[in-house]
């Protein structure tokens, strides 16, 4: 058994911007949930910052999940975990034996 697979004990979902149709019939870009899978979620740091006079918290979180050839991942994809949404700041492909993994460094923004 792989060390990486054993550490993947959190359920995440990946969301993508996909073309859908507006009520008027025109094309629009909407977030759609593509699929769920197991991942390893590690919080790194937390720092408070101000954005447009709102108190926000930014977290550097590393989320590692299996790479499947049939599933396209882009840096504009979003990751959902529990009740939070994560934006990918960096996306790196890693390998362990015959398996490939995505290591996503993400930021989570939460209104205070």
PDB file of C-alpha atoms in Angstrom:
ATOM      1  CA  UNK A   1       0.000   0.000   0.000  1.00  0.00           C
ATOM      2  CA  UNK A   2       1.223   3.463  -0.864  1.00  0.00           C
ATOM      3  CA  UNK A   3       2.105   5.970   1.835  1.00  0.00           C
ATOM      4  CA  UNK A   4       0.360   8.687  -0.190  1.00  0.00           C
ATOM      5  CA  UNK A   5      -2.893   6.753  -0.599  1.00  0.00           C
ATOM      6  CA  UNK A   6      -3.019   5.979   3.139  1.00  0.00           C
ATOM      7  CA  UNK A   7      -2.876   9.703   3.933  1.00  0.00           C
ATOM      8  CA  UNK A   8      -5.830  10.524   1.679  1.00  0.00           C
ATOM      9  CA  UNK A   9      -8.624  10.435   4.223  1.00  0.00           C
ATOM     10  CA  UNK A  10     -10.565  13.630   3.435  1.00  0.00           C
ATOM     11  CA  UNK A  11     -13.347  13.924   0.869  1.00  0.00           C
ATOM     12  CA  UNK A  12     -13.040  16.899  -1.496  1.00  0.00           C
ATOM     13  CA  UNK A  13     -14.936  17.985  -4.574  1.00  0.00           C
ATOM     14  CA  UNK A  14     -13.498  19.757  -7.582  1.00  0.00           C
ATOM     15  CA  UNK A  15     -15.485  22.489  -9.293  1.00  0.00           C
ATOM     16  CA  UNK A  16     -14.886  23.900 -12.744  1.00  0.00           C
ATOM     17  CA  UNK A  17     -16.152  26.792 -14.780  1.00  0.00           C
ATOM     18  CA  UNK A  18     -18.248  25.328 -17.562  1.00  0.00           C
ATOM     19  CA  UNK A  19     -20.299  26.881 -20.332  1.00  0.00           C
ATOM     20  CA  UNK A  20     -24.025  26.798 -19.621  1.00  0.00           C
ATOM     21  CA  UNK A  21     -26.976  28.621 -21.106  1.00  0.00           C
ATOM     22  CA  UNK A  22     -28.572  31.701 -19.590  1.00  0.00           C
ATOM     23  CA  UNK A  23     -32.386  31.998 -19.380  1.00  0.00           C
ATOM     24  CA  UNK A  24     -32.157  34.247 -22.461  1.00  0.00           C
ATOM     25  CA  UNK A  25     -30.318  31.546 -24.404  1.00  0.00           C
ATOM     26  CA  UNK A  26     -26.835  33.085 -24.349  1.00  0.00           C
ATOM     27  CA  UNK A  27     -23.688  31.301 -23.159  1.00  0.00           C
ATOM     28  CA  UNK A  28     -22.535  31.957 -19.593  1.00  0.00           C
ATOM     29  CA  UNK A  29     -19.704  30.558 -17.473  1.00  0.00           C
ATOM     30  CA  UNK A  30     -20.941  28.865 -14.289  1.00  0.00           C
ATOM     31  CA  UNK A  31     -19.299  26.775 -11.603  1.00  0.00           C
ATOM     32  CA  UNK A  32     -20.270  23.136 -11.867  1.00  0.00           C
ATOM     33  CA  UNK A  33     -19.304  20.290  -9.550  1.00  0.00           C
ATOM     34  CA  UNK A  34     -17.418  17.755 -11.607  1.00  0.00           C
ATOM     35  CA  UNK A  35     -16.484  15.017  -9.167  1.00  0.00           C
ATOM     36  CA  UNK A  36     -15.569  14.066  -5.624  1.00  0.00           C
ATOM     37  CA  UNK A  37     -12.483  12.174  -4.546  1.00  0.00           C
ATOM     38  CA  UNK A  38     -10.230  11.387  -1.592  1.00  0.00           C
ATOM     39  CA  UNK A  39      -7.434  13.798  -0.732  1.00  0.00           C
ATOM     40  CA  UNK A  40      -4.886  14.721   1.889  1.00  0.00           C
ATOM     41  CA  UNK A  41      -5.560  18.197   3.334  1.00  0.00           C
ATOM     42  CA  UNK A  42      -2.812  19.992   5.286  1.00  0.00           C
ATOM     43  CA  UNK A  43      -3.143  23.486   6.738  1.00  0.00           C
ATOM     44  CA  UNK A  44       0.136  25.388   6.536  1.00  0.00           C
ATOM     45  CA  UNK A  45      -0.224  28.946   7.846  1.00  0.00           C
ATOM     46  CA  UNK A  46      -2.937  31.439   8.634  1.00  0.00           C
ATOM     47  CA  UNK A  47      -2.680  35.190   8.362  1.00  0.00           C
ATOM     48  CA  UNK A  48      -5.255  37.931   8.608  1.00  0.00           C
ATOM     49  CA  UNK A  49      -5.458  40.608   5.954  1.00  0.00           C
ATOM     50  CA  UNK A  50      -7.893  43.339   4.966  1.00  0.00           C
ATOM     51  CA  UNK A  51      -9.617  43.471   1.602  1.00  0.00           C
ATOM     52  CA  UNK A  52     -12.083  46.218   0.708  1.00  0.00           C
ATOM     53  CA  UNK A  53     -12.689  47.044   4.384  1.00  0.00           C
ATOM     54  CA  UNK A  54     -13.793  43.473   5.181  1.00  0.00           C
ATOM     55  CA  UNK A  55     -11.918  41.298   7.650  1.00  0.00           C
ATOM     56  CA  UNK A  56     -10.772  38.182   5.833  1.00  0.00           C
ATOM     57  CA  UNK A  57      -8.525  35.281   6.722  1.00  0.00           C
ATOM     58  CA  UNK A  58      -6.146  33.735   4.218  1.00  0.00           C
ATOM     59  CA  UNK A  59      -4.865  30.192   4.707  1.00  0.00           C
ATOM     60  CA  UNK A  60      -2.053  28.466   2.882  1.00  0.00           C
ATOM     61  CA  UNK A  61      -3.359  24.932   2.569  1.00  0.00           C
ATOM     62  CA  UNK A  62      -1.822  22.039   0.669  1.00  0.00           C
ATOM     63  CA  UNK A  63      -4.309  19.593  -0.845  1.00  0.00           C
ATOM     64  CA  UNK A  64      -2.932  16.441  -2.487  1.00  0.00           C
ATOM     65  CA  UNK A  65      -5.152  14.209  -4.629  1.00  0.00           C
ATOM     66  CA  UNK A  66      -4.760  11.486  -7.239  1.00  0.00           C
ATOM     67  CA  UNK A  67      -4.313  12.559 -10.856  1.00  0.00           C
ATOM     68  CA  UNK A  68      -6.532  10.701 -13.304  1.00  0.00           C
ATOM     69  CA  UNK A  69      -5.829  11.017 -17.068  1.00  0.00           C
ATOM     70  CA  UNK A  70      -9.558  11.388 -17.774  1.00  0.00           C
ATOM     71  CA  UNK A  71      -9.975  14.315 -15.348  1.00  0.00           C
ATOM     72  CA  UNK A  72      -8.693  17.673 -16.488  1.00  0.00           C
ATOM     73  CA  UNK A  73      -7.505  19.967 -13.688  1.00  0.00           C
ATOM     74  CA  UNK A  74      -6.649  23.621 -14.272  1.00  0.00           C
ATOM     75  CA  UNK A  75      -5.476  26.340 -11.930  1.00  0.00           C
ATOM     76  CA  UNK A  76      -8.892  28.009 -12.274  1.00  0.00           C
ATOM     77  CA  UNK A  77     -10.583  24.926 -10.783  1.00  0.00           C
ATOM     78  CA  UNK A  78     -11.871  25.312  -7.233  1.00  0.00           C
ATOM     79  CA  UNK A  79     -11.664  22.755  -4.460  1.00  0.00           C
ATOM     80  CA  UNK A  80     -14.432  22.308  -1.923  1.00  0.00           C
ATOM     81  CA  UNK A  81     -13.686  20.744   1.455  1.00  0.00           C
ATOM     82  CA  UNK A  82     -16.212  20.613   4.293  1.00  0.00           C
ATOM     83  CA  UNK A  83     -18.005  23.980   4.054  1.00  0.00           C
ATOM     84  CA  UNK A  84     -15.064  25.878   2.573  1.00  0.00           C
ATOM     85  CA  UNK A  85     -13.963  26.771  -0.916  1.00  0.00           C
ATOM     86  CA  UNK A  86     -10.292  26.861  -1.918  1.00  0.00           C
ATOM     87  CA  UNK A  87      -8.687  28.679  -4.836  1.00  0.00           C
ATOM     88  CA  UNK A  88      -5.540  27.101  -6.272  1.00  0.00           C
ATOM     89  CA  UNK A  89      -2.483  29.370  -6.157  1.00  0.00           C
ATOM     90  CA  UNK A  90      -0.087  26.714  -7.516  1.00  0.00           C
ATOM     91  CA  UNK A  91      -0.608  23.253  -8.997  1.00  0.00           C
ATOM     92  CA  UNK A  92       2.214  20.690  -9.251  1.00  0.00           C
ATOM     93  CA  UNK A  93       2.134  17.119 -10.554  1.00  0.00           C
ATOM     94  CA  UNK A  94       3.997  14.605  -8.364  1.00  0.00           C
ATOM     95  CA  UNK A  95       4.649  10.893  -8.792  1.00  0.00           C
ATOM     96  CA  UNK A  96       4.929   7.962  -6.428  1.00  0.00           C
ATOM     97  CA  UNK A  97       5.725   4.717  -8.182  1.00  0.00           C
ATOM     98  CA  UNK A  98       3.240   4.238 -11.007  1.00  0.00           C
ATOM     99  CA  UNK A  99       0.762   6.749  -9.603  1.00  0.00           C
ATOM    100  CA  UNK A 100       0.563  10.497 -10.221  1.00  0.00           C
ATOM    101  CA  UNK A 101      -0.819  13.100  -7.837  1.00  0.00           C
ATOM    102  CA  UNK A 102      -1.716  16.776  -7.934  1.00  0.00           C
ATOM    103  CA  UNK A 103      -0.340  18.922  -5.154  1.00  0.00           C
ATOM    104  CA  UNK A 104      -2.417  22.086  -4.965  1.00  0.00           C
ATOM    105  CA  UNK A 105      -1.343  24.999  -2.789  1.00  0.00           C
ATOM    106  CA  UNK A 106      -4.552  26.818  -2.044  1.00  0.00           C
ATOM    107  CA  UNK A 107      -5.918  29.846  -0.273  1.00  0.00           C
ATOM    108  CA  UNK A 108      -9.198  29.873   1.590  1.00  0.00           C
ATOM    109  CA  UNK A 109     -11.039  33.134   2.089  1.00  0.00           C
ATOM    110  CA  UNK A 110     -13.645  33.357   4.851  1.00  0.00           C
ATOM    111  CA  UNK A 111     -15.687  36.447   5.760  1.00  0.00           C
ATOM    112  CA  UNK A 112     -15.406  37.255   9.447  1.00  0.00           C
TER     113      UNK A 112
END
